[in-house]
Short mmCIF file of C-alpha atoms in Angstrom, two decimals:
data_model
loop_
_atom_site.label_atom_id
_atom_site.label_comp_id
_atom_site.label_asym_id
_atom_site.label_seq_id
_atom_site.Cartn_x
_atom_site.Cartn_y
_atom_site.Cartn_z
CA UNK A 17 29.76 4.71 7.44
CA UNK A 18 27.42 2.10 8.90
CA UNK A 19 27.49 -1.39 7.35
CA UNK A 20 24.55 -3.71 8.06
CA UNK A 21 22.72 -6.81 6.89
CA UNK A 22 18.95 -7.23 6.64
CA UNK A 23 16.66 -9.98 5.46
CA UNK A 24 14.68 -7.42 3.49
CA UNK A 25 15.03 -3.74 2.62
CA UNK A 26 11.95 -1.85 1.46
CA UNK A 27 12.62 1.29 -0.54
CA UNK A 28 9.84 3.84 -0.08
CA UNK A 29 7.36 4.27 2.76
CA UNK A 30 4.20 5.02 0.80
CA UNK A 31 1.17 2.70 0.95
CA UNK A 32 2.87 -0.08 -1.04
CA UNK A 33 6.13 -0.06 0.91
CA UNK A 34 4.62 0.34 4.37
CA UNK A 35 1.99 -2.34 3.69
CA UNK A 36 4.60 -4.81 2.45
CA UNK A 37 6.92 -4.13 5.41
CA UNK A 38 4.06 -4.57 7.88
CA UNK A 39 2.77 -7.80 6.35
CA UNK A 40 6.28 -9.24 5.99
CA UNK A 41 7.07 -8.50 9.63
CA UNK A 42 3.70 -9.81 10.83
CA UNK A 43 4.14 -13.19 9.15
CA UNK A 44 7.92 -13.43 9.57
CA UNK A 45 8.43 -11.80 12.99
CA UNK A 46 12.01 -13.01 13.21
CA UNK A 47 13.06 -11.32 9.98
CA UNK A 48 14.92 -8.02 9.96
CA UNK A 49 12.84 -5.72 7.76
CA UNK A 50 14.28 -2.26 7.12
CA UNK A 51 12.21 0.44 5.40
CA UNK A 52 13.96 3.51 3.99
CA UNK A 53 11.83 6.60 3.34
CA UNK A 54 13.43 9.84 2.15
CA UNK A 55 10.72 12.12 3.61
CA UNK A 56 9.50 12.60 7.13
CA UNK A 57 5.82 11.96 7.64
CA UNK A 58 3.27 13.41 7.50
CA UNK A 59 4.12 14.61 4.02
CA UNK A 60 1.80 15.99 1.36
CA UNK A 61 0.63 13.73 -1.42
CA UNK A 62 -2.23 13.88 -3.86
CA UNK A 63 -5.49 12.47 -2.47
CA UNK A 64 -6.70 8.99 -3.22
CA UNK A 65 -9.62 6.61 -2.95
CA UNK A 66 -9.46 2.95 -1.98
CA UNK A 67 -11.66 0.18 -3.40
CA UNK A 68 -13.48 -2.52 -1.41
CA UNK A 69 -10.88 -5.14 -2.37
CA UNK A 70 -8.41 -3.31 -0.10
CA UNK A 71 -10.56 -3.85 3.01
CA UNK A 72 -9.26 -7.37 3.59
CA UNK A 73 -5.68 -6.08 3.50
CA UNK A 74 -6.51 -3.20 5.83
CA UNK A 75 -8.12 -5.70 8.20
CA UNK A 76 -5.03 -7.93 8.07
CA UNK A 77 -2.86 -4.89 8.84
CA UNK A 78 -5.01 -4.09 11.85
CA UNK A 79 -5.97 -0.59 10.67
CA UNK A 80 -9.43 -1.18 9.17
CA UNK A 81 -11.36 -0.36 12.35
CA UNK A 82 -9.25 2.77 12.82
CA UNK A 83 -10.15 3.92 9.33
CA UNK A 84 -13.80 3.03 9.84
CA UNK A 85 -13.89 5.20 12.99
CA UNK A 86 -12.04 8.07 11.28
CA UNK A 87 -13.53 11.02 9.44
CA UNK A 88 -12.35 9.68 6.08
CA UNK A 89 -15.32 9.83 3.71
CA UNK A 90 -16.96 6.41 3.28
CA UNK A 91 -17.71 5.61 -0.36
CA UNK A 92 -20.51 3.34 -1.52
CA UNK A 93 -19.51 3.45 -5.18
CA UNK A 94 -17.99 5.47 -7.96
CA UNK A 95 -19.07 6.88 -11.31
CA UNK A 96 -16.69 7.53 -14.21
CA UNK A 97 -17.74 9.73 -17.13
CA UNK A 98 -15.66 9.30 -20.26
CA UNK A 99 -15.80 8.62 -23.97
CA UNK A 100 -17.35 10.63 -26.78
CA UNK A 101 -20.93 10.25 -25.59
CA UNK A 102 -20.03 10.94 -21.91
CA UNK A 103 -21.99 7.88 -20.78
CA UNK A 104 -21.58 7.33 -17.01
CA UNK A 105 -19.92 4.05 -15.95
CA UNK A 106 -21.07 3.25 -12.43
CA UNK A 107 -19.71 0.82 -9.84
CA UNK A 108 -22.13 0.35 -6.96
CA UNK A 109 -20.07 -1.33 -4.23
CA UNK A 110 -23.14 -2.40 -2.27
CA UNK A 111 -24.31 -4.64 -5.12
CA UNK A 112 -21.02 -6.47 -5.61
CA UNK A 113 -22.20 -9.45 -3.56
CA UNK A 114 -25.10 -10.16 -5.92
CA UNK A 115 -23.88 -8.81 -9.24
CA UNK A 116 -22.77 -12.18 -10.60
CA UNK A 117 -26.07 -13.89 -9.78
CA UNK A 118 -28.78 -14.20 -12.42
CA UNK A 119 -26.78 -12.15 -14.87
CA UNK A 120 -26.60 -9.11 -12.61
CA UNK A 121 -27.42 -5.59 -13.69
CA UNK A 122 -25.87 -4.54 -16.98
CA UNK A 123 -25.70 -0.92 -15.81
CA UNK A 124 -23.41 -1.83 -12.90
CA UNK A 125 -19.74 -2.58 -13.49
CA UNK A 126 -17.67 -4.76 -11.18
CA UNK A 127 -14.51 -2.64 -11.36
CA UNK A 128 -12.19 -5.08 -9.61
CA UNK A 129 -13.14 -8.10 -11.69
CA UNK A 130 -12.71 -10.36 -8.67
CA UNK A 131 -14.88 -12.62 -6.53
CA UNK A 132 -14.83 -10.93 -3.13
CA UNK A 133 -15.75 -14.08 -1.24
CA UNK A 134 -12.69 -15.83 -2.64
CA UNK A 135 -10.53 -12.72 -2.23
CA UNK A 136 -11.43 -11.96 1.40
CA UNK A 137 -12.22 -15.47 2.60
CA UNK A 138 -15.43 -17.14 3.84
CA UNK A 139 -17.43 -14.87 6.12
CA UNK A 140 -15.17 -11.88 5.59
CA UNK A 141 -17.68 -10.15 3.38
CA UNK A 142 -20.13 -10.11 6.27
CA UNK A 143 -17.57 -8.53 8.63
CA UNK A 144 -15.96 -6.18 6.14
CA UNK A 145 -18.46 -3.97 4.31
CA UNK A 146 -18.38 -3.36 0.58
CA UNK A 147 -17.48 0.26 1.12
CA UNK A 148 -14.36 2.23 0.37
CA UNK A 149 -12.59 5.31 1.72
CA UNK A 150 -11.70 8.66 0.25
CA UNK A 151 -8.53 9.37 2.20
CA UNK A 152 -6.31 12.33 2.94
CA UNK A 153 -3.01 10.88 1.83
CA UNK A 154 -0.80 12.62 4.39
CA UNK A 155 -2.81 11.04 7.22
CA UNK A 156 -3.42 7.70 5.48
CA UNK A 157 0.24 7.23 4.60
CA UNK A 158 1.37 8.13 8.11
CA UNK A 159 -1.14 5.65 9.57
CA UNK A 160 0.27 2.83 7.42
CA UNK A 161 3.90 3.78 8.09
CA UNK A 162 3.35 3.97 11.85
CA UNK A 163 1.60 0.60 11.67
CA UNK A 164 4.64 -0.99 9.98
CA UNK A 165 6.74 0.40 12.82
CA UNK A 166 4.25 -0.92 15.39
CA UNK A 167 4.51 -4.41 13.91
CA UNK A 168 8.29 -4.33 14.27
CA UNK A 169 9.68 -3.08 10.96
CA UNK A 170 12.76 -0.86 11.30
CA UNK A 171 11.31 2.30 9.73
CA UNK A 172 13.83 5.03 8.93
CA UNK A 173 12.33 8.31 7.86
CA UNK A 174 14.47 11.05 6.36
CA UNK A 175 16.68 8.35 4.82
CA UNK A 176 17.21 8.27 1.07
CA UNK A 177 18.38 5.18 -0.81
CA UNK A 178 21.17 6.29 -3.14
CA UNK A 179 21.66 3.11 -5.13
CA UNK A 180 21.40 -0.65 -5.26
CA UNK A 181 24.24 -2.90 -6.40
CA UNK A 182 23.66 -6.60 -7.02
CA UNK A 183 26.07 -8.95 -5.25
CA UNK A 184 27.47 -11.15 -8.00
CA UNK A 185 24.73 -13.30 -9.53
CA UNK A 186 22.88 -13.72 -6.25
CA UNK A 187 19.59 -12.14 -5.23
CA UNK A 188 21.41 -9.99 -2.69
CA UNK A 189 21.85 -6.26 -3.17
CA UNK A 190 23.90 -3.66 -1.35
CA UNK A 191 21.76 -0.61 -0.70
CA UNK A 192 23.62 2.62 -0.01
CA UNK A 193 21.80 5.35 1.90
CA UNK A 194 22.12 8.81 3.36
CA UNK A 195 19.89 10.49 5.95
CA UNK A 196 18.93 14.11 6.50
CA UNK A 197 21.33 14.35 9.45
CA UNK A 198 24.31 13.64 7.20
CA UNK A 199 24.80 10.01 8.23
CA UNK A 200 25.40 7.37 5.57
CA UNK A 201 25.83 3.67 5.25
CA UNK A 202 25.05 0.49 3.38
CA UNK A 203 22.79 -2.48 3.95
CA UNK A 204 23.27 -5.87 2.34
CA UNK A 205 19.81 -7.29 1.82
CA UNK A 206 18.71 -10.77 0.82
CA UNK A 207 15.54 -9.31 -0.72
CA UNK A 208 14.75 -5.78 -1.90
CA UNK A 209 11.31 -4.37 -2.61
CA UNK A 210 11.36 -1.20 -4.71
CA UNK A 211 8.30 0.84 -3.74
CA UNK A 212 9.79 4.19 -4.74
CA UNK A 213 6.98 4.90 -7.18
CA UNK A 214 7.84 7.12 -10.12
CA UNK A 215 11.52 7.24 -9.18
CA UNK A 216 11.67 3.41 -9.55
CA UNK A 217 15.20 3.20 -8.22
CA UNK A 218 15.93 -0.40 -9.19
CA UNK A 219 14.38 -0.52 -12.66
CA UNK A 220 15.32 2.86 -14.07
CA UNK A 221 16.88 2.42 -17.49
CA UNK A 222 16.49 -1.38 -17.42
#
């Protein structure tokens, strides 16, 4: 049984876990970041759409241009139909830059509720379009996971976290794991990010 120590253990290699591991490693290159993912990618997952607010993060990760050049469908907006009268609620991404000026257009909804200039930084809105992507999750997730690995995170696919035990009253946890080759071990981590989604390993029952 392998016994290790890491600065941070990320549980789950989906978009949240892989993004966090990549960003953490990018801005703390000396830190040991271990990501445990029970599946091996690519793995099937239900499809998804991004929103323009994610473009700044994708740019920071270094994958935005890759996505822009891919065959992922580029989205200029979205329309939701709901309620008793089935009135369409439309978000036109291309008008987000001007929506707050002069009262905007009452028929257009700013779905993120955020100022993109402040969110992305001065000038970023000129470089990063107000468009979004309709992604194939198996490919999108693998892109993000491989990117975390490229930036130096220790990505371990086929490795399931079995449990997390707090060390006394500290912020440390001991993460026990088992991989699909039958190996097992534990990692003492100073910080743990639970990105296991619906399985929510750390918060279940608490």
